[in-house]
Amino acid sequence: MIRMLTRTSKTIVKTPGKTVLDYLADRFTYRSSSGWLDEIKAGRVLVNDSPANPSQILELDDAINYNPIPKPEPEVNPNVAVIDETDDFIALDKPPNLPCHPAGCFFNNTLWAMLKTGRVKGLDPMDNIHLVSRLDRETSGVVLVAKSPKAAKLASDAINASTATREYVVLIEGVFPDHLEAEGFLWTSPNQTIHKKRQFGAIPPANAINPESAKTTFETIARNNGLSLLSATLHTGRTHQIRATLASLGFPVVGDKIYGLDETIFLRFIDDALTQQDQDKLKLDRQALHAKKIAFSYNQKQMEFIANTPDEITNLIRK
């Protein structure tokens, strides 16, 4: 029988004096006051590990635990493979369509939960999970898991050191130069259609939100059919760094719903309303981005973990 985890939300009271019902309704507005009353009466809200009373007055540092009814989650790709295991690490090859961490509608259908419940082939359940590297849900490739907080801290520092290597393979629209050093800034702009979408350029504009320096080295591996297969080496580790940089340069990643040829595809995607024309334009049902290699120095040893590029990416350029 497959073991599943129970989602629990915990908060510590820092504004005492309110009733449990008023506190929850005021702070967590995604549920109405009557909705929270139903949850309390159903016994799904605890205060200091005891069933809550809606009229109970909260005190400073009271602990509130909320255990919602589990909801069905979207299907994911469970085919995680173990690349290598050492005394301190497990290197995994994460497939596309699998979130690393719980977020939104994903909880049990995540790499984190699969590791905790022993649903990764060849691995026992892990109580303490420390994901040193993380990937977007649609990105495949190497994910490094540390077996202890100490190893996680040391590895995180090592991966972000200038001597480390983080290499990706990416398939893009267009005919790319043989070599390109993309150094500049990433930022978001006010009033853009997709709030989390970032832009890349040499100098951020005056209204740029949270500008961050970013540098990526791109090398072309192959070209065919108006597409280019690239190697991308990260010198900084920014959110959406490769995808946003390439889109701003005019070479969007194949299959990318946010940074692709048409950003309105993402709006239809979240509404579950993709058309056949959208799917034809995307070419893949995932973004064609793969974390191929992580290499770093750890305890005076050189560590290197490699995940082979999926055929679904390379086949498009071979046709």
CSV table of C-alpha atoms in Angstrom, one decimal:
chain,number,residue,atom,x,y,z
A,1,MET,CA,0.0,0.0,0.0
A,2,ILE,CA,1.3,3.4,-1.0
A,3,ARG,CA,1.9,5.6,2.1
A,4,MET,CA,0.7,9.2,1.8
A,5,LEU,CA,1.4,12.3,3.9
A,6,THR,CA,-1.1,14.5,5.6
A,7,ARG,CA,-0.8,18.2,4.8
A,8,THR,CA,-0.6,20.3,8.0
A,9,SER,CA,-0.3,24.1,8.3
A,10,LYS,CA,1.1,25.5,11.5
A,11,THR,CA,1.2,29.1,12.7
A,12,ILE,CA,2.4,30.7,16.0
A,13,VAL,CA,0.2,33.5,17.4
A,14,LYS,CA,2.0,36.8,17.6
A,15,THR,CA,-1.2,39.0,17.9
A,16,PRO,CA,-3.0,37.6,21.0
A,17,GLY,CA,-6.4,38.6,22.3
A,18,LYS,CA,-8.6,37.4,19.4
A,19,THR,CA,-10.8,34.3,19.4
A,20,VAL,CA,-9.7,31.4,17.3
A,21,LEU,CA,-12.4,32.0,14.8
A,22,ASP,CA,-11.7,35.7,14.4
A,23,TYR,CA,-8.0,35.1,14.2
A,24,LEU,CA,-8.3,32.5,11.4
A,25,ALA,CA,-10.9,34.5,9.4
A,26,ASP,CA,-8.9,37.7,9.6
A,27,ARG,CA,-5.5,36.1,8.8
A,28,PHE,CA,-6.4,33.4,6.3
A,29,THR,CA,-9.0,35.0,4.1
A,30,TYR,CA,-9.1,32.2,1.5
A,31,ARG,CA,-11.8,30.8,3.7
A,32,SER,CA,-14.8,32.6,5.1
A,33,SER,CA,-15.7,32.9,8.8
A,34,SER,CA,-18.5,30.4,8.4
A,35,GLY,CA,-16.0,28.1,6.5
A,36,TRP,CA,-13.5,28.3,9.3
A,37,LEU,CA,-16.3,27.6,11.9
A,38,ASP,CA,-17.1,24.4,10.0
A,39,GLU,CA,-13.4,23.4,10.0
A,40,ILE,CA,-13.1,24.0,13.8
A,41,LYS,CA,-16.3,22.0,14.5
A,42,ALA,CA,-15.0,19.2,12.4
A,43,GLY,CA,-11.9,19.0,14.6
A,44,ARG,CA,-9.4,20.0,11.9
A,45,VAL,CA,-8.1,22.9,13.9
A,46,LEU,CA,-5.9,22.4,17.0
A,47,VAL,CA,-4.5,24.9,19.5
A,48,ASN,CA,-1.5,23.6,21.3
A,49,ASP,CA,-2.3,20.1,20.1
A,50,SER,CA,-5.9,20.2,21.6
A,51,PRO,CA,-9.1,20.6,19.6
A,52,ALA,CA,-9.9,24.3,19.2
A,53,ASN,CA,-13.0,26.0,20.5
A,54,PRO,CA,-14.1,28.9,18.2
A,55,SER,CA,-14.6,31.3,21.1
A,56,GLN,CA,-11.3,30.4,22.7
A,57,ILE,CA,-9.1,33.5,23.3
A,58,LEU,CA,-5.6,33.1,21.9
A,59,GLU,CA,-2.5,33.9,23.9
A,60,LEU,CA,1.0,34.9,22.7
A,61,ASP,CA,2.9,32.0,21.1
A,62,ASP,CA,-0.1,29.7,21.0
A,63,ALA,CA,0.5,27.1,18.2
A,64,ILE,CA,-2.4,26.6,15.8
A,65,ASN,CA,-2.4,23.5,13.6
A,66,TYR,CA,-4.7,23.1,10.7
A,67,ASN,CA,-5.2,19.7,9.0
A,68,PRO,CA,-7.3,20.1,5.9
A,69,ILE,CA,-9.1,17.3,4.1
A,70,PRO,CA,-6.7,15.9,1.4
A,71,LYS,CA,-7.7,17.0,-2.1
A,72,PRO,CA,-7.0,15.1,-5.3
A,73,GLU,CA,-3.8,16.2,-6.9
A,74,PRO,CA,-2.8,16.3,-10.6
A,75,GLU,CA,-1.0,13.3,-12.0
A,76,VAL,CA,2.8,13.6,-12.2
A,77,ASN,CA,5.7,11.6,-13.7
A,78,PRO,CA,6.9,9.3,-10.9
A,79,ASN,CA,9.9,7.9,-12.8
A,80,VAL,CA,12.7,9.2,-10.6
A,81,ALA,CA,16.0,7.4,-11.1
A,82,VAL,CA,19.0,7.2,-8.8
A,83,ILE,CA,22.2,8.4,-10.5
A,84,ASP,CA,24.6,7.8,-7.6
A,85,GLU,CA,24.7,7.6,-3.8
A,86,THR,CA,27.5,8.6,-1.5
A,87,ASP,CA,27.8,8.7,2.3
A,88,ASP,CA,26.5,12.3,2.3
A,89,PHE,CA,24.4,12.6,-0.9
A,90,ILE,CA,21.9,11.0,-3.3
A,91,ALA,CA,22.0,12.3,-6.9
A,92,LEU,CA,18.6,11.8,-8.7
A,93,ASP,CA,17.5,12.2,-12.3
A,94,LYS,CA,14.2,14.0,-11.9
A,95,PRO,CA,11.7,13.5,-14.8
A,96,PRO,CA,9.7,16.4,-16.2
A,97,ASN,CA,6.2,17.0,-14.8
A,98,LEU,CA,7.2,16.5,-11.2
A,99,PRO,CA,7.5,19.3,-8.6
A,100,CYS,CA,10.4,19.2,-6.2
A,101,HIS,CA,8.5,20.7,-3.3
A,102,PRO,CA,4.9,21.0,-2.1
A,103,ALA,CA,3.2,24.1,-3.5
A,104,GLY,CA,-0.3,25.0,-4.6
A,105,CYS,CA,-2.2,21.9,-5.5
A,106,PHE,CA,0.8,19.6,-5.2
A,107,PHE,CA,1.7,17.9,-2.0
A,108,ASN,CA,2.0,14.1,-2.1
A,109,ASN,CA,2.8,14.2,-5.8
A,110,THR,CA,6.2,15.9,-5.3
A,111,LEU,CA,9.8,14.6,-5.2
A,112,TRP,CA,10.0,15.6,-1.5
A,113,ALA,CA,6.9,13.5,-0.6
A,114,MET,CA,8.1,10.6,-2.7
A,115,LEU,CA,11.4,10.5,-0.9
A,116,LYS,CA,9.7,10.8,2.6
A,117,THR,CA,7.4,7.9,1.8
A,118,GLY,CA,9.8,5.6,0.0
A,119,ARG,CA,8.3,5.9,-3.4
A,120,VAL,CA,11.6,6.3,-5.2
A,121,LYS,CA,12.8,3.0,-6.5
A,122,GLY,CA,15.9,1.7,-4.7
A,123,LEU,CA,15.6,4.1,-1.8
A,124,ASP,CA,14.2,3.6,1.7
A,125,PRO,CA,11.9,6.3,3.2
A,126,MET,CA,13.9,9.4,4.3
A,127,ASP,CA,12.8,11.3,7.4
A,128,ASN,CA,15.1,14.3,6.9
A,129,ILE,CA,15.2,15.6,3.3
A,130,HIS,CA,17.5,18.4,2.2
A,131,LEU,CA,17.2,19.2,-1.5
A,132,VAL,CA,20.4,21.0,-2.3
A,133,SER,CA,19.4,21.8,-5.9
A,134,ARG,CA,15.9,22.3,-7.2
A,135,LEU,CA,14.3,22.3,-10.6
A,136,ASP,CA,11.0,23.7,-12.0
A,137,ARG,CA,8.2,21.1,-12.4
A,138,GLU,CA,8.7,20.8,-16.1
A,139,THR,CA,12.6,20.8,-16.0
A,140,SER,CA,14.3,17.4,-15.9
A,141,GLY,CA,17.7,16.4,-14.7
A,142,VAL,CA,20.1,16.3,-11.8
A,143,VAL,CA,18.7,17.0,-8.3
A,144,LEU,CA,21.1,16.7,-5.4
A,145,VAL,CA,19.7,15.5,-2.0
A,146,ALA,CA,21.8,15.8,1.1
A,147,LYS,CA,21.5,13.3,4.0
A,148,SER,CA,22.1,15.8,6.8
A,149,PRO,CA,21.8,19.6,7.4
A,150,LYS,CA,25.6,19.8,7.6
A,151,ALA,CA,26.1,18.2,4.2
A,152,ALA,CA,23.4,20.3,2.7
A,153,LYS,CA,25.0,23.5,3.9
A,154,LEU,CA,28.5,22.5,2.7
A,155,ALA,CA,27.2,21.3,-0.7
A,156,SER,CA,25.1,24.5,-1.2
A,157,ASP,CA,28.1,26.6,-0.6
A,158,ALA,CA,30.2,24.4,-2.9
A,159,ILE,CA,27.7,24.5,-5.8
A,160,ASN,CA,27.5,28.3,-5.6
A,161,ALA,CA,31.3,28.6,-5.6
A,162,SER,CA,33.0,30.0,-8.8
A,163,THR,CA,34.8,26.6,-9.2
A,164,ALA,CA,31.5,24.6,-9.5
A,165,THR,CA,29.9,23.6,-12.8
A,166,ARG,CA,26.1,23.7,-13.4
A,167,GLU,CA,25.4,22.7,-17.0
A,168,TYR,CA,22.1,22.5,-18.7
A,169,VAL,CA,20.9,21.3,-22.2
A,170,VAL,CA,18.2,23.4,-23.8
A,171,LEU,CA,16.4,23.3,-27.1
A,172,ILE,CA,15.4,26.7,-28.5
A,173,GLU,CA,13.6,28.3,-31.4
A,174,GLY,CA,15.9,29.9,-34.0
A,175,VAL,CA,19.4,29.7,-35.3
A,176,PHE,CA,21.7,30.5,-32.3
A,177,PRO,CA,25.3,31.7,-32.6
A,178,ASP,CA,28.1,29.3,-31.9
A,179,HIS,CA,29.0,30.9,-28.6
A,180,LEU,CA,27.4,33.7,-26.5
A,181,GLU,CA,28.2,35.1,-23.1
A,182,ALA,CA,25.0,36.6,-21.7
A,183,GLU,CA,25.9,38.9,-18.8
A,184,GLY,CA,23.5,41.5,-17.5
A,185,PHE,CA,20.5,41.7,-15.2
A,186,LEU,CA,17.2,39.9,-14.6
A,187,TRP,CA,14.1,41.7,-13.4
A,188,THR,CA,10.3,41.9,-13.4
A,189,SER,CA,8.3,44.9,-14.7
A,190,PRO,CA,5.2,46.5,-13.1
A,191,ASN,CA,1.8,45.8,-14.7
A,192,GLN,CA,3.0,42.9,-16.9
A,193,THR,CA,0.5,40.2,-17.8
A,194,ILE,CA,2.3,37.3,-16.1
A,195,HIS,CA,3.6,38.6,-12.7
A,196,LYS,CA,6.4,36.1,-12.3
A,197,LYS,CA,7.8,36.5,-15.8
A,198,ARG,CA,11.3,38.0,-15.8
A,199,GLN,CA,13.2,40.0,-18.4
A,200,PHE,CA,17.0,40.1,-19.2
A,201,GLY,CA,19.1,43.0,-20.4
A,202,ALA,CA,22.4,44.8,-20.0
A,203,ILE,CA,20.9,47.5,-17.8
A,204,PRO,CA,17.6,47.3,-15.9
A,205,PRO,CA,15.2,50.2,-16.5
A,206,ALA,CA,14.3,52.6,-13.7
A,207,ASN,CA,11.0,50.9,-12.9
A,208,ALA,CA,12.6,47.4,-12.7
A,209,ILE,CA,11.5,45.3,-9.8
A,210,ASN,CA,14.2,43.3,-7.9
A,211,PRO,CA,16.9,43.5,-10.5
A,212,GLU,CA,19.6,40.8,-10.1
A,213,SER,CA,22.9,40.3,-11.9
A,214,ALA,CA,23.0,37.2,-14.1
A,215,LYS,CA,25.5,35.5,-16.3
A,216,THR,CA,25.2,32.4,-18.6
A,217,THR,CA,27.5,30.9,-21.1
A,218,PHE,CA,25.8,29.4,-24.2
A,219,GLU,CA,27.4,27.0,-26.7
A,220,THR,CA,25.6,25.6,-29.7
A,221,ILE,CA,25.6,21.8,-29.9
A,222,ALA,CA,23.5,21.3,-33.1
A,223,ARG,CA,21.1,23.2,-35.4
A,224,ASN,CA,18.3,21.8,-37.6
A,225,ASN,CA,14.7,22.5,-38.6
A,226,GLY,CA,15.0,26.1,-37.4
A,227,LEU,CA,15.9,24.9,-33.9
A,228,SER,CA,19.2,25.0,-31.9
A,229,LEU,CA,20.4,22.6,-29.2
A,230,LEU,CA,22.5,24.5,-26.7
A,231,SER,CA,24.7,23.8,-23.7
A,232,ALA,CA,24.1,26.5,-21.0
A,233,THR,CA,26.5,26.9,-18.1
A,234,LEU,CA,25.3,29.0,-15.2
A,235,HIS,CA,27.7,31.4,-13.5
A,236,THR,CA,24.8,32.7,-11.2
A,237,GLY,CA,21.8,30.9,-10.0
A,238,ARG,CA,18.8,33.1,-10.6
A,239,THR,CA,15.1,32.2,-10.9
A,240,HIS,CA,14.2,31.4,-14.5
A,241,GLN,CA,17.7,32.5,-15.5
A,242,ILE,CA,18.1,30.4,-18.7
A,243,ARG,CA,14.5,30.7,-19.9
A,244,ALA,CA,14.2,34.5,-19.3
A,245,THR,CA,17.7,35.2,-20.8
A,246,LEU,CA,17.0,33.2,-24.0
A,247,ALA,CA,13.5,34.7,-24.4
A,248,SER,CA,14.8,38.2,-24.1
A,249,LEU,CA,17.5,37.5,-26.6
A,250,GLY,CA,14.9,36.3,-29.1
A,251,PHE,CA,15.4,32.6,-28.7
A,252,PRO,CA,12.6,31.2,-26.6
A,253,VAL,CA,12.8,27.7,-25.2
A,254,VAL,CA,10.8,25.0,-27.0
A,255,GLY,CA,7.7,24.0,-25.1
A,256,ASP,CA,7.9,27.0,-22.7
A,257,LYS,CA,4.5,28.2,-21.8
A,258,ILE,CA,5.6,31.4,-20.0
A,259,TYR,CA,8.7,32.5,-22.0
A,260,GLY,CA,7.8,30.8,-25.3
A,261,LEU,CA,6.5,32.1,-28.6
A,262,ASP,CA,3.2,33.2,-27.2
A,263,GLU,CA,2.8,34.1,-23.5
A,264,THR,CA,-1.0,33.9,-23.8
A,265,ILE,CA,-0.5,30.1,-24.0
A,266,PHE,CA,0.3,30.2,-20.3
A,267,LEU,CA,-3.0,31.9,-19.5
A,268,ARG,CA,-4.9,29.3,-21.4
A,269,PHE,CA,-2.8,26.5,-19.7
A,270,ILE,CA,-3.7,27.6,-16.2
A,271,ASP,CA,-7.4,27.6,-17.3
A,272,ASP,CA,-6.9,24.1,-18.8
A,273,ALA,CA,-7.9,25.5,-22.2
A,274,LEU,CA,-5.0,24.8,-24.4
A,275,THR,CA,-5.9,24.4,-28.1
A,276,GLN,CA,-4.4,22.1,-30.7
A,277,GLN,CA,-2.8,25.2,-32.2
A,278,ASP,CA,-1.2,25.9,-28.9
A,279,GLN,CA,0.2,22.4,-28.6
A,280,ASP,CA,1.5,22.5,-32.2
A,281,LYS,CA,3.3,25.8,-31.4
A,282,LEU,CA,4.8,24.4,-28.2
A,283,LYS,CA,6.1,21.2,-29.9
A,284,LEU,CA,6.5,19.5,-26.5
A,285,ASP,CA,4.2,19.2,-23.5
A,286,ARG,CA,7.1,20.4,-21.3
A,287,GLN,CA,9.8,23.0,-21.5
A,288,ALA,CA,12.9,21.6,-23.3
A,289,LEU,CA,15.3,22.3,-20.5
A,290,HIS,CA,17.4,19.6,-18.8
A,291,ALA,CA,19.9,19.9,-15.9
A,292,LYS,CA,22.7,17.7,-17.3
A,293,LYS,CA,25.6,18.1,-14.9
A,294,ILE,CA,26.5,19.3,-11.4
A,295,ALA,CA,30.2,19.2,-10.5
A,296,PHE,CA,31.8,20.7,-7.3
A,297,SER,CA,34.5,20.2,-4.8
A,298,TYR,CA,33.4,18.7,-1.5
A,299,ASN,CA,35.7,17.7,1.4
A,300,GLN,CA,38.7,17.9,-0.9
A,301,LYS,CA,37.1,15.6,-3.4
A,302,GLN,CA,35.7,16.4,-6.8
A,303,MET,CA,32.0,15.4,-7.1
A,304,GLU,CA,30.3,15.1,-10.5
A,305,PHE,CA,26.7,13.9,-11.3
A,306,ILE,CA,25.4,13.6,-14.8
A,307,ALA,CA,21.9,12.9,-16.2
A,308,ASN,CA,21.6,12.0,-19.8
A,309,THR,CA,19.5,14.3,-22.0
A,310,PRO,CA,16.0,12.8,-22.6
A,311,ASP,CA,15.3,11.6,-26.2
A,312,GLU,CA,12.1,13.7,-26.4
A,313,ILE,CA,14.4,16.8,-26.5
A,314,THR,CA,17.0,15.6,-28.9
A,315,ASN,CA,14.6,13.8,-31.2
A,316,LEU,CA,13.0,17.2,-32.2
A,317,ILE,CA,16.3,18.4,-33.7
A,318,ARG,CA,17.1,15.1,-35.4
A,319,LYS,CA,13.9,15.1,-37.4
